[in-house]
Each structure stands twice: as structure tokens, then as C-alpha cells.
XYZ file of C-alpha atoms in Angstrom:
226
model
C 0.181 -0.107 -0.043
C 1.209 3.460 -1.042
C 2.014 5.773 2.297
C 0.964 9.308 2.775
C 4.702 10.216 2.779
C 4.981 8.713 -0.595
C 1.914 10.697 -1.840
C 3.094 13.943 -0.246
C 6.647 13.427 -1.913
C 5.460 12.419 -5.389
C 2.749 15.309 -5.588
C 5.301 17.685 -4.571
C 7.521 17.044 -7.410
C 4.826 18.773 -9.650
C 6.822 22.082 -8.185
C 10.022 23.017 -9.669
C 11.589 24.078 -6.321
C 11.037 20.295 -5.175
C 12.511 18.917 -8.348
C 15.615 20.993 -7.727
C 15.795 19.973 -4.137
C 15.183 16.302 -4.842
C 16.623 16.140 -8.367
C 13.625 13.718 -9.354
C 10.726 14.525 -11.739
C 7.475 12.324 -12.443
C 6.658 10.578 -15.488
C 3.357 9.139 -16.390
C 1.538 6.904 -18.979
C 2.197 3.946 -20.864
C 3.787 5.593 -23.950
C 6.079 7.822 -21.927
C 7.115 5.034 -19.561
C 8.109 2.492 -22.457
C 10.439 5.289 -23.852
C 11.489 5.866 -20.524
C 12.709 2.221 -19.800
C 14.336 2.008 -23.120
C 16.509 5.391 -22.224
C 19.402 5.976 -19.960
C 17.204 7.874 -17.224
C 17.543 6.344 -13.971
C 14.039 5.150 -12.491
C 13.982 5.621 -8.719
C 10.650 4.102 -8.114
C 7.763 2.705 -10.542
C 4.089 2.478 -9.470
C 1.778 0.546 -11.608
C -1.396 -1.580 -11.921
C -0.869 -5.179 -11.977
C -2.295 -5.675 -15.402
C 0.232 -3.416 -16.770
C 3.298 -5.031 -15.169
C 2.180 -8.340 -16.256
C 1.498 -6.924 -19.734
C 4.855 -5.428 -20.260
C 6.724 -8.095 -18.302
C 8.599 -5.446 -16.132
C 11.412 -6.659 -14.051
C 12.315 -4.058 -11.950
C 13.234 -4.289 -8.032
C 11.621 -0.955 -7.273
C 8.199 -1.505 -8.763
C 5.284 -1.199 -6.565
C 1.722 -2.553 -7.381
C -0.824 -0.177 -6.724
C -4.668 0.243 -7.190
C -6.412 2.517 -9.594
C -7.432 4.727 -6.510
C -3.962 5.066 -5.237
C -2.630 5.933 -8.578
C -5.154 8.636 -8.569
C -3.890 9.928 -5.509
C -0.246 10.528 -6.893
C -1.210 11.383 -10.466
C -1.256 14.667 -11.905
C -3.462 13.768 -14.749
C -7.431 13.935 -14.739
C -7.440 10.271 -15.746
C -4.412 8.502 -14.622
C -2.919 6.038 -17.089
C -1.700 2.839 -15.258
C 1.729 3.870 -14.568
C 3.686 6.330 -12.998
C 7.705 6.644 -12.263
C 9.758 8.928 -9.973
C 12.760 9.427 -12.290
C 16.451 11.070 -11.589
C 17.230 14.230 -13.260
C 20.177 13.613 -15.628
C 23.211 15.644 -15.058
C 23.141 18.283 -17.961
C 24.957 17.446 -21.264
C 27.869 19.182 -22.569
C 26.848 21.196 -25.461
C 28.187 19.862 -28.960
C 29.042 22.197 -31.795
C 29.631 19.647 -34.257
C 25.821 18.792 -34.873
C 23.710 19.098 -37.680
C 20.773 21.681 -36.846
C 20.785 22.762 -33.220
C 17.345 24.481 -31.896
C 17.741 27.541 -29.602
C 14.609 28.457 -27.524
C 14.476 32.103 -26.470
C 12.164 31.897 -23.166
C 9.434 29.525 -24.198
C 6.877 29.788 -21.458
C 4.060 27.323 -22.215
C 4.753 23.893 -20.847
C 2.550 22.220 -23.812
C 4.376 24.393 -26.436
C 7.832 23.134 -25.348
C 6.699 19.597 -25.347
C 5.275 20.007 -28.652
C 8.530 21.282 -29.769
C 10.527 18.543 -28.272
C 8.313 16.069 -30.249
C 8.948 17.897 -33.507
C 12.575 17.859 -33.059
C 12.423 14.268 -32.359
C 10.575 13.712 -35.547
C 13.071 15.661 -37.854
C 16.054 14.365 -36.247
C 17.203 17.339 -34.176
C 19.276 15.968 -31.457
C 20.212 19.068 -29.449
C 18.012 21.977 -27.914
C 19.529 24.958 -26.293
C 17.081 26.575 -24.004
C 17.370 30.147 -22.227
C 17.577 30.170 -18.549
C 13.926 31.466 -18.415
C 12.663 28.818 -20.701
C 10.027 26.533 -18.951
C 11.465 23.597 -16.991
C 11.594 20.388 -19.200
C 10.646 18.279 -16.140
C 7.601 20.289 -15.576
C 4.791 17.619 -15.412
C 2.894 19.249 -18.436
C 6.052 19.279 -20.520
C 7.029 15.483 -19.871
C 3.701 14.657 -20.822
C 3.342 16.404 -24.048
C 6.522 14.942 -25.318
C 5.415 11.649 -25.530
C 8.714 10.096 -24.692
C 10.633 12.217 -26.984
C 12.186 13.968 -23.880
C 14.536 10.889 -23.319
C 16.018 10.873 -27.016
C 17.046 14.599 -27.108
C 19.895 16.497 -25.170
C 18.221 19.538 -23.727
C 20.567 22.108 -22.219
C 19.898 25.480 -20.294
C 22.309 28.142 -21.039
C 23.166 31.725 -21.156
C 22.017 32.376 -24.667
C 24.148 35.705 -25.562
C 27.254 33.940 -24.104
C 26.480 30.873 -26.068
C 25.605 32.763 -29.665
C 28.712 34.592 -29.282
C 30.688 31.609 -29.818
C 28.667 30.009 -32.275
C 30.348 29.809 -35.692
C 27.582 28.380 -37.836
C 24.800 30.163 -39.573
C 22.035 31.296 -37.030
C 18.486 31.384 -38.552
C 15.843 33.092 -36.545
C 12.198 32.331 -36.705
C 10.047 35.417 -37.444
C 6.631 36.031 -38.851
C 8.048 38.204 -41.644
C 10.965 36.090 -42.509
C 11.967 34.874 -45.808
C 10.179 31.357 -46.494
C 12.202 28.385 -45.560
C 11.373 26.559 -48.925
C 13.186 29.281 -50.589
C 16.350 29.099 -48.824
C 19.035 26.675 -49.055
C 19.665 26.074 -45.259
C 23.387 25.179 -44.111
C 23.463 21.407 -43.064
C 25.297 22.835 -39.677
C 23.172 25.505 -38.332
C 21.319 27.155 -35.528
C 17.699 28.041 -35.551
C 16.239 30.421 -32.839
C 12.611 30.396 -31.705
C 11.537 33.156 -29.588
C 8.747 33.803 -26.794
C 5.229 33.203 -27.755
C 4.084 36.596 -27.034
C 7.279 38.757 -27.729
C 9.054 36.762 -30.304
C 12.989 36.785 -30.326
C 14.519 39.374 -27.806
C 16.410 42.206 -28.784
C 19.599 40.992 -27.076
C 19.435 37.449 -28.981
C 18.148 39.397 -32.283
C 21.746 40.808 -32.907
C 23.199 37.343 -33.272
C 20.516 36.357 -35.873
C 22.169 35.859 -39.370
C 19.012 35.621 -41.377
C 15.151 35.803 -40.752
C 13.232 32.750 -41.926
C 9.217 31.702 -41.694
C 7.229 28.647 -42.034
C 4.511 29.802 -44.236
C 0.977 28.639 -43.782
C -0.746 27.347 -46.539
C -4.405 28.710 -46.533
C -4.800 28.149 -42.901
C -5.587 30.709 -40.118
C -4.007 29.009 -36.908
C -1.372 30.632 -34.948
C 2.264 30.736 -36.522
C 4.290 27.491 -36.179
């Protein structure tokens, strides 16, 4: 049976200050857990329904069988999804300068947006994301959930963007509403692409490092910019 202290501890990890203190975060859901278990992240504890454990043949010495009601008490989701893990935050990777395209995020605020960006990077083979120090925490539960497991395949590094971009030797493209259509540009294989804040775009202090303004033009749609 899950204890009150465990419930308090796990629920507390929804707050950034507690994640920093404990150096742990929470992963929920079947898809995310399968990706997690196939990654190099360290699982501290695993809580799951018995049928999920049996179905996935999980052999793990720190797995605890819980009821659906117990899972509801520790979950951040409105509808808990069979399994939840407490995971160790990895030591931040070293920035690699010899990769192909590196994405740079300038103060992304919305957890869902960040999660979607991470998934898109995974789809397009982008292996490294550099985040400004004010970008939302990648271990925020909403970010983790919306990545659908892509979080575990990409190196995501927080850095002072000004200091970092000042040392970059590859072309630096910036995403702007009035930028040139990416279809009309021959993008260098090794390059950086900067995406700005949802409300304010790329900040002035970062903008001075942009060598070319680009845009992903819509095709007859009326949705918000990509």
C-alpha cells in the first residue's frame, strides 16, 4: 500500500523547487514509460497497476503494485494511465558544436508548447536543444507528458544564450513572422535555428546574433504561427 509520505513526496514533485531539491521528476502514462525504460534515465521508483506490469513483463526491483485509486492520489493527470515513475534528473549534457541543426529556444513559457517542440525535434532528427535560462523547465509534468517520450531521446541544455551565441560559428537563423520562406532558402547542414517567446518573439539581445530571418509560411490556414 502506498504511504501518505510517498503521496506527499510524489505530488510535491509537480513544483520546480521540489524537483530541484530532490533532483527527481515524475513520468506518467504507458507510452512515456516504455520510452523511459528504453532510455538511459534512472528510474527511482515505479508505481503501476498489476495488469500493466504483467503485460509489459516489467522486471524491476523498485516496482510497486498499486490500485487505480492509489494511482489517482499520486497522479497529476485527470485520468491516470496505469503507470507512474519517479525518475532521477540527469546531469546536464555538454553542448556539442559539431551537430547538424541545433534548436535554440528564447524564453518559451508554455509547457505544452515546449513539449510539442521537443516532439517535433525528435521527428525531424534534431538531437540538441539549447534553452534560455528563463525557458519553462523541461521536467515540468505538462512538458514531460506532452513530449510523449521524445524527452528521453534529445539532449536539452539550459544556458545563457548571449554567451552561447557569441561563440557560435555556424549560421544562426531566426524564426519570424516576416521572415523569408524556408522553402526558398538553402539551409546550411550545420546551423542554429532560434525560436522566440510566444508573445514577444525573439528578444532584442538575441536578435543581434541572427544572420537570416526565416518563416514557415502557412498554406491557406488561419492557425497561430508555427
